Tab-separated table of C-alpha atoms in Angstrom:
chain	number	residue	atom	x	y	z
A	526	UNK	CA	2.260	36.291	-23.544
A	527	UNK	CA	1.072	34.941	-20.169
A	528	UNK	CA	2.945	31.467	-21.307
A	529	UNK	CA	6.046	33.281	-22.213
A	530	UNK	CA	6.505	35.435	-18.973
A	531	UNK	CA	5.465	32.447	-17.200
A	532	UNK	CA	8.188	29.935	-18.796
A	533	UNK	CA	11.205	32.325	-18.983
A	534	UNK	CA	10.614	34.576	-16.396
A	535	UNK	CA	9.721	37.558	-17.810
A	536	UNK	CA	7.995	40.575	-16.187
A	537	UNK	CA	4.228	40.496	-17.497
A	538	UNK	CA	2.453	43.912	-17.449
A	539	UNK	CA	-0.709	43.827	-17.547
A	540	UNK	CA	-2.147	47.362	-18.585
A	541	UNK	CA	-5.683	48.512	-17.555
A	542	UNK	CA	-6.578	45.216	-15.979
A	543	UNK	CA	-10.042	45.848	-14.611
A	544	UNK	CA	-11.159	46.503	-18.563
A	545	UNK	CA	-11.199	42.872	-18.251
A	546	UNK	CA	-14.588	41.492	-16.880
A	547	UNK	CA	-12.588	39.519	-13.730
A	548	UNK	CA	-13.666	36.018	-14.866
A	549	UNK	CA	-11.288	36.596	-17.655
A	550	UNK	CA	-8.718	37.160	-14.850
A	551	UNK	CA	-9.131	33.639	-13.096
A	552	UNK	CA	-5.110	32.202	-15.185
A	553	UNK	CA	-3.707	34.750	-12.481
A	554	UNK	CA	-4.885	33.417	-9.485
A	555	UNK	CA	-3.317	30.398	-9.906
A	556	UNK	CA	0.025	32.102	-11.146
A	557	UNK	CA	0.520	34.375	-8.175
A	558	UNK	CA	-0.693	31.256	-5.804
A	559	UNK	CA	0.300	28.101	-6.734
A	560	UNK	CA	3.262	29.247	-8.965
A	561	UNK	CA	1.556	27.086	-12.002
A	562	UNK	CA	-0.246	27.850	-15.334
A	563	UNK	CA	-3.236	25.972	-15.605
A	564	UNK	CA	-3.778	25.418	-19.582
A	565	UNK	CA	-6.572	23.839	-21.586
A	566	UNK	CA	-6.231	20.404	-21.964
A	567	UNK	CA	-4.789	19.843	-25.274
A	568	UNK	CA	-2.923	16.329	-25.049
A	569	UNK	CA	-0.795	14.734	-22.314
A	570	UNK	CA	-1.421	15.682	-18.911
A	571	UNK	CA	1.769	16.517	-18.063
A	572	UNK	CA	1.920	19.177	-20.443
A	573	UNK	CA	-1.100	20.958	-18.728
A	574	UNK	CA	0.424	22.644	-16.071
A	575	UNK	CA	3.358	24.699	-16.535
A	576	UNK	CA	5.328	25.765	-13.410
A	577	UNK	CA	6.312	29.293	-12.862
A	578	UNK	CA	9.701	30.695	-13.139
A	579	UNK	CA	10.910	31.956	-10.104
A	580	UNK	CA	12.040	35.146	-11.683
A	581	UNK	CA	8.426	35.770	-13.243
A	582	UNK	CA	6.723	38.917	-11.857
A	583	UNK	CA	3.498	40.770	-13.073
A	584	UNK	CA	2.898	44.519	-12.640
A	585	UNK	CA	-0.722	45.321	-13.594
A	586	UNK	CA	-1.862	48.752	-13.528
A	587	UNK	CA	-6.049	49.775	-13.551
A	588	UNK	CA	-7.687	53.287	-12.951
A	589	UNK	CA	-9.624	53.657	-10.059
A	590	UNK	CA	-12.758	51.480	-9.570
A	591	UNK	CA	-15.094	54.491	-10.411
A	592	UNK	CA	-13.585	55.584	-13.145
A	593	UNK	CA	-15.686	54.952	-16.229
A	594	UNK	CA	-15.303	51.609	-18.102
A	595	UNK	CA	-13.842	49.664	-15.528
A	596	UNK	CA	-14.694	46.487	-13.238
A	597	UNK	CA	-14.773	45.906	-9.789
A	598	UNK	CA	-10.987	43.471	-9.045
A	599	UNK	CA	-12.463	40.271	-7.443
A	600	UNK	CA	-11.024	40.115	-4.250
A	601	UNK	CA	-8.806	36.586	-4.360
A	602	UNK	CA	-7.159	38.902	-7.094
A	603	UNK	CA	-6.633	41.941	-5.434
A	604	UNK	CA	-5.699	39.367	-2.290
A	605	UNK	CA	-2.415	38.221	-4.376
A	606	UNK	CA	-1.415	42.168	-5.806
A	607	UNK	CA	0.571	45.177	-3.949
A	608	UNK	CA	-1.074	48.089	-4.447
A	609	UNK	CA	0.346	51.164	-4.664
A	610	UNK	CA	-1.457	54.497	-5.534
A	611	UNK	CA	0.009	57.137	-7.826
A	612	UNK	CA	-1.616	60.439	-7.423
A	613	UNK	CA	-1.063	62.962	-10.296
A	614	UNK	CA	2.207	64.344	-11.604
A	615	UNK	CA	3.571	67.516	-10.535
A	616	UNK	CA	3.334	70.685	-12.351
A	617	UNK	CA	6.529	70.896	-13.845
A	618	UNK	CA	6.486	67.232	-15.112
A	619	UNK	CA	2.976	68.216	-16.168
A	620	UNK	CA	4.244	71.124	-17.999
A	621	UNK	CA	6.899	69.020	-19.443
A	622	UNK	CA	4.802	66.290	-21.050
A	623	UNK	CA	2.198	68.507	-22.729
A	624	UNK	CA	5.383	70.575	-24.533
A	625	UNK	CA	6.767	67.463	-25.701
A	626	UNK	CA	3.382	65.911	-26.182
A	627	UNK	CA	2.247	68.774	-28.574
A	628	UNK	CA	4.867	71.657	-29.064
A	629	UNK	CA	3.287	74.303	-27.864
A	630	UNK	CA	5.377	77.239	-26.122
A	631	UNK	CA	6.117	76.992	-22.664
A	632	UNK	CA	3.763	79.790	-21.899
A	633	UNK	CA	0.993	77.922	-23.208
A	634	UNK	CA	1.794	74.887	-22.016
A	635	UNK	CA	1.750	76.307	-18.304
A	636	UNK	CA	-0.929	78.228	-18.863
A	637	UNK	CA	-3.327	74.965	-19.538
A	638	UNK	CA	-2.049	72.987	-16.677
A	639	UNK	CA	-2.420	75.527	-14.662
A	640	UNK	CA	-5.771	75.966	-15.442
A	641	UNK	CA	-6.535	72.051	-15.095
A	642	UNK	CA	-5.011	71.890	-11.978
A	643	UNK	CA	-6.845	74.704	-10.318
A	644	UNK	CA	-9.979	73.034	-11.783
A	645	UNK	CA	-9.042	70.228	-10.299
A	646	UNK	CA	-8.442	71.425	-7.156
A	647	UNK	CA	-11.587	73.407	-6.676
A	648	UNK	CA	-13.929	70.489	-8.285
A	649	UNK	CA	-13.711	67.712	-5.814
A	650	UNK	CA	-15.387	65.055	-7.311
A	651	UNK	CA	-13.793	61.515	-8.476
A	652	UNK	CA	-12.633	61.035	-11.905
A	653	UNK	CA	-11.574	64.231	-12.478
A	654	UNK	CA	-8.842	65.973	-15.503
A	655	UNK	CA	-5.888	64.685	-15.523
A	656	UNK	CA	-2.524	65.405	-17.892
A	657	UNK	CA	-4.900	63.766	-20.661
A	658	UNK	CA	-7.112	66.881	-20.518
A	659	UNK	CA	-4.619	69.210	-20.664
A	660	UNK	CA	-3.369	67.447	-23.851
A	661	UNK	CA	-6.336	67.631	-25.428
A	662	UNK	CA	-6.642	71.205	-24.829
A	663	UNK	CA	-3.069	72.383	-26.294
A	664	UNK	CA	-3.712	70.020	-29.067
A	665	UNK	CA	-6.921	71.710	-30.176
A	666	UNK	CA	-5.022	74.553	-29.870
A	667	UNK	CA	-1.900	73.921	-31.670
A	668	UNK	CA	-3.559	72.662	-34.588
A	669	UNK	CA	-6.178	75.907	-34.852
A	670	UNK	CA	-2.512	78.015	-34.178
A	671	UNK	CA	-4.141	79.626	-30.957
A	672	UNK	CA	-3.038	80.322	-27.580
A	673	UNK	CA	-4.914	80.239	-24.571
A	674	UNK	CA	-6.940	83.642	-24.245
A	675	UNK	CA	-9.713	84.854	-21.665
A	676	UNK	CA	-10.870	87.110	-24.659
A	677	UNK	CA	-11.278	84.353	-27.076
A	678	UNK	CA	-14.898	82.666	-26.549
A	679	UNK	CA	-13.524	78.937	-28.301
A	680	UNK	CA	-10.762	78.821	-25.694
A	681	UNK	CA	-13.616	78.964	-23.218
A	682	UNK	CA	-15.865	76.875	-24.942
A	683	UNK	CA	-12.968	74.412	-25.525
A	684	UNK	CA	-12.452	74.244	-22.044
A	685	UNK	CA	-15.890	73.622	-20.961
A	686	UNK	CA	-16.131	70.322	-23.567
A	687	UNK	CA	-13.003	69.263	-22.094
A	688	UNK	CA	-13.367	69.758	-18.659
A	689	UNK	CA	-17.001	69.741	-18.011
A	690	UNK	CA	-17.732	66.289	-19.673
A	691	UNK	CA	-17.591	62.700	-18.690
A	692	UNK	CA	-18.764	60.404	-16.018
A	693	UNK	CA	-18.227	62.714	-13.361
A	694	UNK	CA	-20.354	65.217	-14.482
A	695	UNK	CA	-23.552	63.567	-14.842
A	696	UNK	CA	-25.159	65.142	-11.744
A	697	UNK	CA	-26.317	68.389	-13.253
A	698	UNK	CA	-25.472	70.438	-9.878
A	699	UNK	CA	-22.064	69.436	-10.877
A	700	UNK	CA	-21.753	70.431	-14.215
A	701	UNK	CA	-23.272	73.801	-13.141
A	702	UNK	CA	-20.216	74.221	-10.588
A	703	UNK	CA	-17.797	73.251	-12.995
A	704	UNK	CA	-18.831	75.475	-15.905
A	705	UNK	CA	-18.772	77.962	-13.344
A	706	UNK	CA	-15.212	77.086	-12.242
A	707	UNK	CA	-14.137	77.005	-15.805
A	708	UNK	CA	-15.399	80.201	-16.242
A	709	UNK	CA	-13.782	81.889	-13.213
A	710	UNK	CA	-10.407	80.304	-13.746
A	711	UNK	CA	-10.625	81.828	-17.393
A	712	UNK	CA	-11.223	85.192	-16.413
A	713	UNK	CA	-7.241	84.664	-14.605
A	714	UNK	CA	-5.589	83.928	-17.992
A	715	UNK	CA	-3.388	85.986	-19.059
């Protein structure tokens, strides 16, 4: 696909780029440098080295470098890249997305990213829920047919898996907070 983009130039994304141990990332350096596309040799010489079409671009997108699964960008790579950083969407986009996402009822679907985002705000560690969370959440609940409830101990418990997992929550003191977050911002639903 990197050939392709390269020869006709096409726009390359590259999602989630720092899954890729950065060795593996090398090809680009020369791309976004030298404008050329350094191939295995294979034959003629000539035919090693493509040049790159002026109209080529690459967007590559990555979480955060502590987010779990991730490398470190090396830093000729990052060197060559525009960064820009997205923070989360807002609530009405959020609500949005998880309606469409799952059908549940507007109420509900408010209801859980409300609750994430207040999480979110009062927890301030890194890697924290994002719209993925709150998906999970109305999806557990659309399929058992339930609604969010601070009378109903799985909507808490449901909750708590969600939100107090992960990376992030490895430092016990943490997960303490959180669960007692999760348990606060429950007792507010109506």
């Amino acid at each position: 696909r990197l050939t392709v983009a390269v020869k006709n130039g096409f726009t390359l994304v590259y999602d989630e780029f720092t899954r890729s141990k950065p060795e593996a990332n090398n090809t680009l350096l020369s791309v976004l440098e030298e404008k050329l596309l350094d191939l295995p040799a294979m034959g003629q010489e000539d035919e090693r080295y493509i040049p790159v079409h002026p109209q080529f671009r690459a967007i590559f997108t990555s979480n955060p470098e502590e987010y779990a699964g991730v490398h470190k960008a090396q830093d000729a790579l990052r060197d060559r890249l525009v960064t820009i950083e997205m923070d989360y969407f807002d609530r009405d986009t959020e609500v949005a997305a998880i309606q469409k996402r799952t059908g549940v009822s507007l109420e509900d679907a408010q209801t859980i990213v409300d609750l994430v985002r207040s999480f979110r705000e009062r927890c301030h560690w890194k890697g924290l829920p994002s719209l993925r969370e709150c998906l999970k959440i109305a999806r557990v609940l659309k399929t058992k047919k339930m609604h969010p409830s601070k009378t109903d101990p799985f909507f808490t418990v449901l909750c708590q898996h969600v939100l107090a997992t992960g990376p992030s929550m490895a430092d016990p003191k943490h997960k303490a907070e959180a669960m007692k977050v999760i348990d606060e911002l429950i007792k507010k639903v109506s």
